[in-house]
PDB file of C-alpha atoms in Angstrom:
ATOM      1  CA  GLN A  64      13.447 -12.555   6.135  1.00 52.00           C
ATOM      2  CA  LYS A  65      11.036 -10.496   4.074  1.00 60.00           C
ATOM      3  CA  GLU A  66       7.480 -11.550   4.855  1.00 90.00           C
ATOM      4  CA  VAL A  67       6.156 -10.909   1.356  1.00 94.00           C
ATOM      5  CA  GLU A  68       8.464 -11.535  -1.578  1.00 94.00           C
ATOM      6  CA  GLN A  69       8.122 -10.405  -5.170  1.00 94.00           C
ATOM      7  CA  ASN A  70      10.520 -10.372  -8.082  1.00 88.00           C
ATOM      8  CA  SER A  71      11.298  -6.709  -8.692  1.00 85.00           C
ATOM      9  CA  GLY A  72      11.466  -7.166 -12.466  1.00 86.00           C
ATOM     10  CA  PRO A  73      11.146  -5.517 -14.831  1.00 93.00           C
ATOM     11  CA  LEU A  74       8.897  -8.103 -16.418  1.00 95.00           C
ATOM     12  CA  SER A  75       8.625  -7.306 -20.097  1.00 96.00           C
ATOM     13  CA  VAL A  76       5.816  -8.792 -22.194  1.00 96.00           C
ATOM     14  CA  PRO A  77       4.553  -7.980 -25.692  1.00 97.00           C
ATOM     15  CA  GLU A  78       1.150  -6.406 -26.149  1.00 97.00           C
ATOM     16  CA  GLY A  79      -1.588  -9.054 -26.193  1.00 97.00           C
ATOM     17  CA  ALA A  80       0.406 -11.609 -24.200  1.00 97.00           C
ATOM     18  CA  ILE A  81      -0.328 -12.977 -20.742  1.00 97.00           C
ATOM     19  CA  ALA A  82       1.643 -11.372 -17.903  1.00 97.00           C
ATOM     20  CA  SER A  83       2.211 -13.554 -14.858  1.00 97.00           C
ATOM     21  CA  LEU A  84       3.149 -11.912 -11.563  1.00 97.00           C
ATOM     22  CA  ASN A  85       4.071 -13.963  -8.522  1.00 96.00           C
ATOM     23  CA  CYS A  86       4.242 -13.383  -4.790  1.00 96.00           C
ATOM     24  CA  THR A  87       5.214 -15.618  -1.861  1.00 96.00           C
ATOM     25  CA  TYR A  88       4.531 -15.010   1.829  1.00 96.00           C
ATOM     26  CA  SER A  89       5.974 -16.432   5.001  1.00 94.00           C
ATOM     27  CA  ASP A  90       3.096 -16.390   7.530  1.00 90.00           C
ATOM     28  CA  ARG A  91       0.942 -19.511   7.136  1.00 89.00           C
ATOM     29  CA  GLY A  92      -1.792 -17.823   9.177  1.00 87.00           C
ATOM     30  CA  SER A  93      -2.380 -15.155   6.530  1.00 89.00           C
ATOM     31  CA  GLN A  94      -5.997 -14.986   5.473  1.00 88.00           C
ATOM     32  CA  SER A  95      -6.433 -12.173   2.973  1.00 92.00           C
ATOM     33  CA  PHE A  96      -4.440 -11.287  -0.110  1.00 95.00           C
ATOM     34  CA  PHE A  97      -4.505  -8.230  -2.327  1.00 96.00           C
ATOM     35  CA  TRP A  98      -3.017  -7.025  -5.585  1.00 97.00           C
ATOM     36  CA  TYR A  99      -2.523  -3.287  -6.056  1.00 97.00           C
ATOM     37  CA  ARG A 100      -1.401  -1.465  -9.182  1.00 97.00           C
ATOM     38  CA  GLN A 101       0.754   1.639  -8.886  1.00 97.00           C
ATOM     39  CA  TYR A 102       1.539   3.875 -11.825  1.00 96.00           C
ATOM     40  CA  SER A 103       4.728   5.904 -11.614  1.00 93.00           C
ATOM     41  CA  GLY A 104       4.208   8.917  -9.355  1.00 93.00           C
ATOM     42  CA  LYS A 105       0.728   7.806  -8.298  1.00 95.00           C
ATOM     43  CA  SER A 106      -0.796   6.033  -5.330  1.00 96.00           C
ATOM     44  CA  PRO A 107      -1.606   2.300  -5.155  1.00 96.00           C
ATOM     45  CA  GLU A 108      -5.061   1.261  -6.349  1.00 95.00           C
ATOM     46  CA  LEU A 109      -6.715  -2.083  -5.648  1.00 94.00           C
ATOM     47  CA  ILE A 110      -7.065  -4.545  -8.528  1.00 95.00           C
ATOM     48  CA  MET A 111      -8.073  -7.779  -6.835  1.00 94.00           C
ATOM     49  CA  SER A 112      -8.584  -9.343  -3.456  1.00 94.00           C
ATOM     50  CA  ILE A 113      -8.645 -13.098  -2.833  1.00 95.00           C
ATOM     51  CA  TYR A 114      -9.394 -15.044   0.311  1.00 93.00           C
ATOM     52  CA  SER A 115      -9.832 -18.703  -0.708  1.00 93.00           C
ATOM     53  CA  ASN A 116      -7.652 -21.201  -2.505  1.00 95.00           C
ATOM     54  CA  GLY A 117      -8.151 -21.295  -6.243  1.00 95.00           C
ATOM     55  CA  ASP A 118      -8.765 -18.739  -8.945  1.00 96.00           C
ATOM     56  CA  LYS A 119     -10.715 -15.495  -8.933  1.00 96.00           C
ATOM     57  CA  GLU A 120     -11.389 -13.755 -12.232  1.00 96.00           C
ATOM     58  CA  ASP A 121     -12.298 -10.129 -12.881  1.00 95.00           C
ATOM     59  CA  GLY A 122     -12.206  -9.091 -16.516  1.00 96.00           C
ATOM     60  CA  ARG A 123      -8.688  -9.554 -17.859  1.00 97.00           C
ATOM     61  CA  PHE A 124      -7.305 -10.196 -14.374  1.00 97.00           C
ATOM     62  CA  THR A 125      -7.122 -13.536 -12.560  1.00 97.00           C
ATOM     63  CA  ALA A 126      -5.790 -13.926  -9.040  1.00 97.00           C
ATOM     64  CA  GLN A 127      -4.636 -17.369  -7.944  1.00 97.00           C
ATOM     65  CA  LEU A 128      -4.072 -18.439  -4.343  1.00 97.00           C
ATOM     66  CA  ASN A 129      -2.359 -21.551  -3.027  1.00 96.00           C
ATOM     67  CA  LYS A 130      -2.166 -21.431   0.759  1.00 94.00           C
ATOM     68  CA  ALA A 131      -0.363 -24.777   1.057  1.00 94.00           C
ATOM     69  CA  SER A 132       2.497 -23.464  -1.064  1.00 94.00           C
ATOM     70  CA  GLN A 133       2.136 -19.934   0.318  1.00 95.00           C
ATOM     71  CA  TYR A 134       1.968 -18.157  -2.972  1.00 95.00           C
ATOM     72  CA  VAL A 135      -0.434 -15.857  -4.741  1.00 97.00           C
ATOM     73  CA  SER A 136      -0.234 -14.845  -8.363  1.00 97.00           C
ATOM     74  CA  LEU A 137      -1.847 -12.384 -10.735  1.00 98.00           C
ATOM     75  CA  LEU A 138      -2.410 -13.123 -14.396  1.00 97.00           C
ATOM     76  CA  ILE A 139      -3.155 -10.317 -16.838  1.00 97.00           C
ATOM     77  CA  ARG A 140      -4.586 -11.542 -20.141  1.00 98.00           C
ATOM     78  CA  ASP A 141      -4.343  -9.564 -23.369  1.00 97.00           C
ATOM     79  CA  SER A 142      -1.807  -7.212 -21.799  1.00 97.00           C
ATOM     80  CA  GLN A 143      -2.018  -3.589 -22.902  1.00 97.00           C
ATOM     81  CA  PRO A 144       0.603  -0.819 -22.740  1.00 96.00           C
ATOM     82  CA  SER A 145      -1.696   0.864 -20.197  1.00 97.00           C
ATOM     83  CA  ASP A 146      -1.048  -2.093 -17.874  1.00 97.00           C
ATOM     84  CA  SER A 147       2.575  -0.984 -17.535  1.00 97.00           C
ATOM     85  CA  ALA A 148       2.962  -0.230 -13.842  1.00 97.00           C
ATOM     86  CA  THR A 149       4.315  -1.646 -10.600  1.00 96.00           C
ATOM     87  CA  TYR A 150       2.151  -4.381  -9.106  1.00 97.00           C
ATOM     88  CA  LEU A 151       2.172  -4.696  -5.334  1.00 96.00           C
ATOM     89  CA  CYS A 152       1.221  -7.865  -3.494  1.00 96.00           C
ATOM     90  CA  ALA A 153      -0.178  -7.338   0.017  1.00 95.00           C
ATOM     91  CA  VAL A 154      -1.035  -9.826   2.735  1.00 94.00           C
ATOM     92  CA  ASN A 155      -3.180  -9.454   5.836  1.00 90.00           C
ATOM     93  CA  ASN A 156      -1.965 -11.660   8.663  1.00 78.00           C
ATOM     94  CA  ASP A 157      -3.608  -9.657  11.438  1.00 78.00           C
ATOM     95  CA  GLY A 158      -7.372  -9.792  11.161  1.00 71.00           C
ATOM     96  CA  ALA A 159      -7.859  -7.711  14.284  1.00 73.00           C
ATOM     97  CA  THR A 160      -6.247  -4.604  12.791  1.00 74.00           C
ATOM     98  CA  ASN A 161      -6.425  -5.185   9.006  1.00 79.00           C
ATOM     99  CA  LYS A 162      -2.762  -4.244   8.736  1.00 86.00           C
ATOM    100  CA  LEU A 163      -1.229  -5.188   5.410  1.00 90.00           C
ATOM    101  CA  ILE A 164       2.305  -6.353   4.700  1.00 92.00           C
ATOM    102  CA  PHE A 165       3.407  -5.243   1.231  1.00 94.00           C
ATOM    103  CA  GLY A 166       5.936  -6.752  -1.111  1.00 94.00           C
ATOM    104  CA  THR A 167       8.358  -4.442  -2.864  1.00 93.00           C
ATOM    105  CA  GLY A 168       6.447  -4.770  -6.136  1.00 95.00           C
ATOM    106  CA  THR A 169       7.079  -6.056  -9.641  1.00 96.00           C
ATOM    107  CA  LEU A 170       7.529  -3.585 -12.478  1.00 96.00           C
ATOM    108  CA  LEU A 171       5.603  -4.693 -15.564  1.00 97.00           C
ATOM    109  CA  ALA A 172       6.432  -3.243 -18.978  1.00 97.00           C
ATOM    110  CA  VAL A 173       4.072  -4.076 -21.847  1.00 97.00           C
ATOM    111  CA  GLN A 174       5.774  -3.492 -25.182  1.00 95.00           C
ATOM    112  CA  PRO A 175       3.554  -2.220 -28.054  1.00 93.00           C
TER     113      PRO A 175
ATOM    114  CA  ASN B  42     -17.031  11.824  -2.572  1.00 66.00           C
ATOM    115  CA  ALA B  43     -13.289  12.619  -2.493  1.00 78.00           C
ATOM    116  CA  GLY B  44     -12.091   9.367  -0.862  1.00 94.00           C
ATOM    117  CA  VAL B  45      -8.778   9.949   0.916  1.00 97.00           C
ATOM    118  CA  THR B  46      -7.183  13.384   0.660  1.00 97.00           C
ATOM    119  CA  GLN B  47      -3.700  14.438   1.769  1.00 98.00           C
ATOM    120  CA  THR B  48      -2.020  17.802   2.196  1.00 97.00           C
ATOM    121  CA  PRO B  49       0.461  19.060   1.216  1.00 97.00           C
ATOM    122  CA  LYS B  50       1.314  17.335  -2.082  1.00 96.00           C
ATOM    123  CA  PHE B  51       4.961  18.312  -1.892  1.00 97.00           C
ATOM    124  CA  GLN B  52       7.175  19.792   0.822  1.00 96.00           C
ATOM    125  CA  VAL B  53      10.820  20.722   1.224  1.00 97.00           C
ATOM    126  CA  LEU B  54      12.196  20.952   4.766  1.00 96.00           C
ATOM    127  CA  LYS B  55      15.559  21.717   6.270  1.00 97.00           C
ATOM    128  CA  THR B  56      17.039  19.296   8.782  1.00 97.00           C
ATOM    129  CA  GLY B  57      15.537  19.952  12.209  1.00 97.00           C
ATOM    130  CA  GLN B  58      12.350  21.607  10.995  1.00 97.00           C
ATOM    131  CA  SER B  59       8.974  20.210  11.948  1.00 96.00           C
ATOM    132  CA  MET B  60       5.821  19.673   9.946  1.00 96.00           C
ATOM    133  CA  THR B  61       2.477  17.916  10.015  1.00 97.00           C
ATOM    134  CA  LEU B  62       1.059  15.884   7.168  1.00 98.00           C
ATOM    135  CA  GLN B  63      -2.716  15.963   7.040  1.00 97.00           C
ATOM    136  CA  CYS B  64      -5.024  13.149   5.947  1.00 97.00           C
ATOM    137  CA  ALA B  65      -8.807  12.992   5.773  1.00 97.00           C
ATOM    138  CA  GLN B  66     -11.283  10.401   4.489  1.00 97.00           C
ATOM    139  CA  ASP B  67     -14.974  10.728   3.761  1.00 95.00           C
ATOM    140  CA  MET B  68     -15.821   7.013   3.531  1.00 94.00           C
ATOM    141  CA  ASN B  69     -16.762   6.613   7.205  1.00 93.00           C
ATOM    142  CA  HIS B  70     -13.901   4.145   7.667  1.00 93.00           C
ATOM    143  CA  ASN B  71     -12.801   3.138  11.133  1.00 92.00           C
ATOM    144  CA  SER B  72      -9.165   2.354  10.349  1.00 92.00           C
ATOM    145  CA  MET B  73      -6.506   4.680   9.010  1.00 95.00           C
ATOM    146  CA  TYR B  74      -2.833   4.169   8.208  1.00 96.00           C
ATOM    147  CA  TRP B  75       0.344   6.069   7.428  1.00 98.00           C
ATOM    148  CA  TYR B  76       2.976   4.516   5.139  1.00 97.00           C
ATOM    149  CA  ARG B  77       6.240   5.636   3.683  1.00 97.00           C
ATOM    150  CA  GLN B  78       7.496   4.393   0.333  1.00 96.00           C
ATOM    151  CA  ASP B  79      11.175   4.358  -0.567  1.00 94.00           C
ATOM    152  CA  PRO B  80      12.823   2.920  -3.683  1.00 86.00           C
ATOM    153  CA  GLY B  81      13.463  -0.799  -3.270  1.00 80.00           C
ATOM    154  CA  MET B  82      11.783  -0.871   0.161  1.00 82.00           C
ATOM    155  CA  GLY B  83       8.131  -0.996  -0.764  1.00 86.00           C
ATOM    156  CA  LEU B  84       5.410   0.417   1.458  1.00 94.00           C
ATOM    157  CA  ARG B  85       6.248   0.371   5.143  1.00 94.00           C
ATOM    158  CA  LEU B  86       3.721   1.063   7.857  1.00 95.00           C
ATOM    159  CA  ILE B  87       4.608   3.937  10.177  1.00 97.00           C
ATOM    160  CA  TYR B  88       1.533   4.156  12.401  1.00 97.00           C
ATOM    161  CA  TYR B  89      -2.047   3.059  12.235  1.00 95.00           C
ATOM    162  CA  SER B  90      -5.320   3.769  13.976  1.00 94.00           C
ATOM    163  CA  ALA B  91      -7.788   0.898  14.202  1.00 89.00           C
ATOM    164  CA  SER B  92     -10.538   3.193  15.416  1.00 88.00           C
ATOM    165  CA  GLU B  93     -11.155   6.732  16.590  1.00 88.00           C
ATOM    166  CA  GLY B  94      -9.171   7.385  19.754  1.00 88.00           C
ATOM    167  CA  THR B  95      -6.584   4.636  19.264  1.00 92.00           C
ATOM    168  CA  THR B  96      -3.185   4.640  17.596  1.00 95.00           C
ATOM    169  CA  ASP B  97      -0.421   2.039  17.390  1.00 94.00           C
ATOM    170  CA  LYS B  98       3.084   1.798  16.042  1.00 95.00           C
ATOM    171  CA  GLY B  99       3.828   0.083  12.793  1.00 93.00           C
ATOM    172  CA  GLU B 100       7.097  -1.143  11.363  1.00 91.00           C
ATOM    173  CA  VAL B 101       9.013   2.184  11.252  1.00 95.00           C
ATOM    174  CA  PRO B 102       7.606   4.622  13.880  1.00 96.00           C
ATOM    175  CA  ASN B 103      10.820   6.281  15.055  1.00 96.00           C
ATOM    176  CA  GLY B 104      10.875  10.037  14.425  1.00 96.00           C
ATOM    177  CA  TYR B 105       7.112  10.297  13.908  1.00 97.00           C
ATOM    178  CA  ASN B 106       4.013  10.993  15.944  1.00 97.00           C
ATOM    179  CA  VAL B 107       0.364  10.716  14.987  1.00 97.00           C
ATOM    180  CA  SER B 108      -2.987  12.080  16.057  1.00 96.00           C
ATOM    181  CA  ARG B 109      -6.391  10.625  15.258  1.00 95.00           C
ATOM    182  CA  LEU B 110      -8.250  13.879  15.526  1.00 88.00           C
ATOM    183  CA  ASN B 111     -11.664  12.363  14.825  1.00 94.00           C
ATOM    184  CA  LYS B 112     -13.050   9.570  12.669  1.00 95.00           C
ATOM    185  CA  ARG B 113     -12.221  11.453   9.466  1.00 96.00           C
ATOM    186  CA  GLU B 114      -8.750  12.823  10.157  1.00 97.00           C
ATOM    187  CA  PHE B 115      -5.379  11.226  10.926  1.00 97.00           C
ATOM    188  CA  SER B 116      -2.289  13.424  10.980  1.00 97.00           C
ATOM    189  CA  LEU B 117       1.411  12.532  10.938  1.00 98.00           C
ATOM    190  CA  ARG B 118       3.954  14.821  12.572  1.00 97.00           C
ATOM    191  CA  LEU B 119       7.701  15.028  12.109  1.00 96.00           C
ATOM    192  CA  GLU B 120       9.084  16.878  15.126  1.00 93.00           C
ATOM    193  CA  SER B 121      12.661  17.261  13.891  1.00 96.00           C
ATOM    194  CA  ALA B 122      13.049  16.238  10.279  1.00 96.00           C
ATOM    195  CA  ALA B 123      16.105  14.280   9.149  1.00 97.00           C
ATOM    196  CA  PRO B 124      17.361  13.536   5.609  1.00 97.00           C
ATOM    197  CA  SER B 125      16.487   9.858   6.228  1.00 96.00           C
ATOM    198  CA  GLN B 126      12.835  10.910   6.309  1.00 97.00           C
ATOM    199  CA  THR B 127      12.944  11.980   2.681  1.00 97.00           C
ATOM    200  CA  SER B 128      10.268   9.783   1.177  1.00 97.00           C
ATOM    201  CA  VAL B 129       6.790   9.594  -0.283  1.00 97.00           C
ATOM    202  CA  TYR B 130       4.134   9.363   2.411  1.00 98.00           C
ATOM    203  CA  PHE B 131       0.782   7.719   1.820  1.00 98.00           C
ATOM    204  CA  CYS B 132      -2.275   7.773   4.014  1.00 98.00           C
ATOM    205  CA  ALA B 133      -4.852   4.987   3.657  1.00 97.00           C
ATOM    206  CA  SER B 134      -8.150   4.019   5.218  1.00 95.00           C
ATOM    207  CA  SER B 135     -10.187   0.834   5.450  1.00 91.00           C
ATOM    208  CA  GLY B 136     -13.634  -0.177   6.563  1.00 86.00           C
ATOM    209  CA  ASN B 137     -15.093  -3.575   7.303  1.00 75.00           C
ATOM    210  CA  GLN B 138     -13.982  -5.038   3.966  1.00 70.00           C
ATOM    211  CA  GLU B 139     -10.241  -4.873   4.817  1.00 77.00           C
ATOM    212  CA  THR B 140      -9.439  -3.211   1.512  1.00 87.00           C
ATOM    213  CA  GLN B 141      -7.241  -0.168   2.029  1.00 92.00           C
ATOM    214  CA  TYR B 142      -7.834   2.937  -0.080  1.00 94.00           C
ATOM    215  CA  PHE B 143      -4.905   5.268  -0.553  1.00 97.00           C
ATOM    216  CA  GLY B 144      -4.579   9.011  -0.763  1.00 97.00           C
ATOM    217  CA  PRO B 145      -2.526  10.718  -3.507  1.00 97.00           C
ATOM    218  CA  GLY B 146       0.619  10.947  -1.392  1.00 97.00           C
ATOM    219  CA  THR B 147       2.951  13.640  -0.059  1.00 97.00           C
ATOM    220  CA  ARG B 148       6.454  13.939  -1.464  1.00 97.00           C
ATOM    221  CA  LEU B 149       8.823  15.122   1.253  1.00 97.00           C
ATOM    222  CA  LEU B 150      12.401  16.235   0.718  1.00 97.00           C
ATOM    223  CA  VAL B 151      14.553  16.933   3.767  1.00 97.00           C
ATOM    224  CA  LEU B 152      17.763  18.806   3.048  1.00 96.00           C
TER     225      LEU B 152
END
């Protein structure tokens, strides 16, 4: 069983729409959750981190965490073609080492 | 402030050859990591180093060795490359905030 699950996509949304990316995880002891963006041929870069249940907003991005249901989501408002990338969900379930478990990523395509 | 740097950017090896991938960070981070990324498999941890002088296996360590040379540098060695090791390799580092910062990656092709 994959510890962090994401729909591989592609998720296609029109420019200006809200893109919703979802991630589920299996370890109930997980404490820290991260969303990374990866453009084709580039390295992952951090978008958001979230540690507590609820919503966390940063500009056009909102991360949502529900530990009871074991899911974390990322909403992108007013999607732009430049948001087209693979979005990786990562979970830390080992606070002693800060090791992350990554999902396989969701490919987002924003259509102009 | 360069962040995390990796060399080389691209390498072609023949089966059985050896090579070392270099990684350095200038953020004074304690922890460093080596990942490989394959299509459909996501990022998988090969080895990590929680602090200078310590290293531990990750999810896919077979065929690799690592050295934490000092706080800045963490190298990954392939002793006898195999076609299954064709991949993109990323080095990352993290400090007290848990966030991992990634280098630009090394694209390795083993023929």
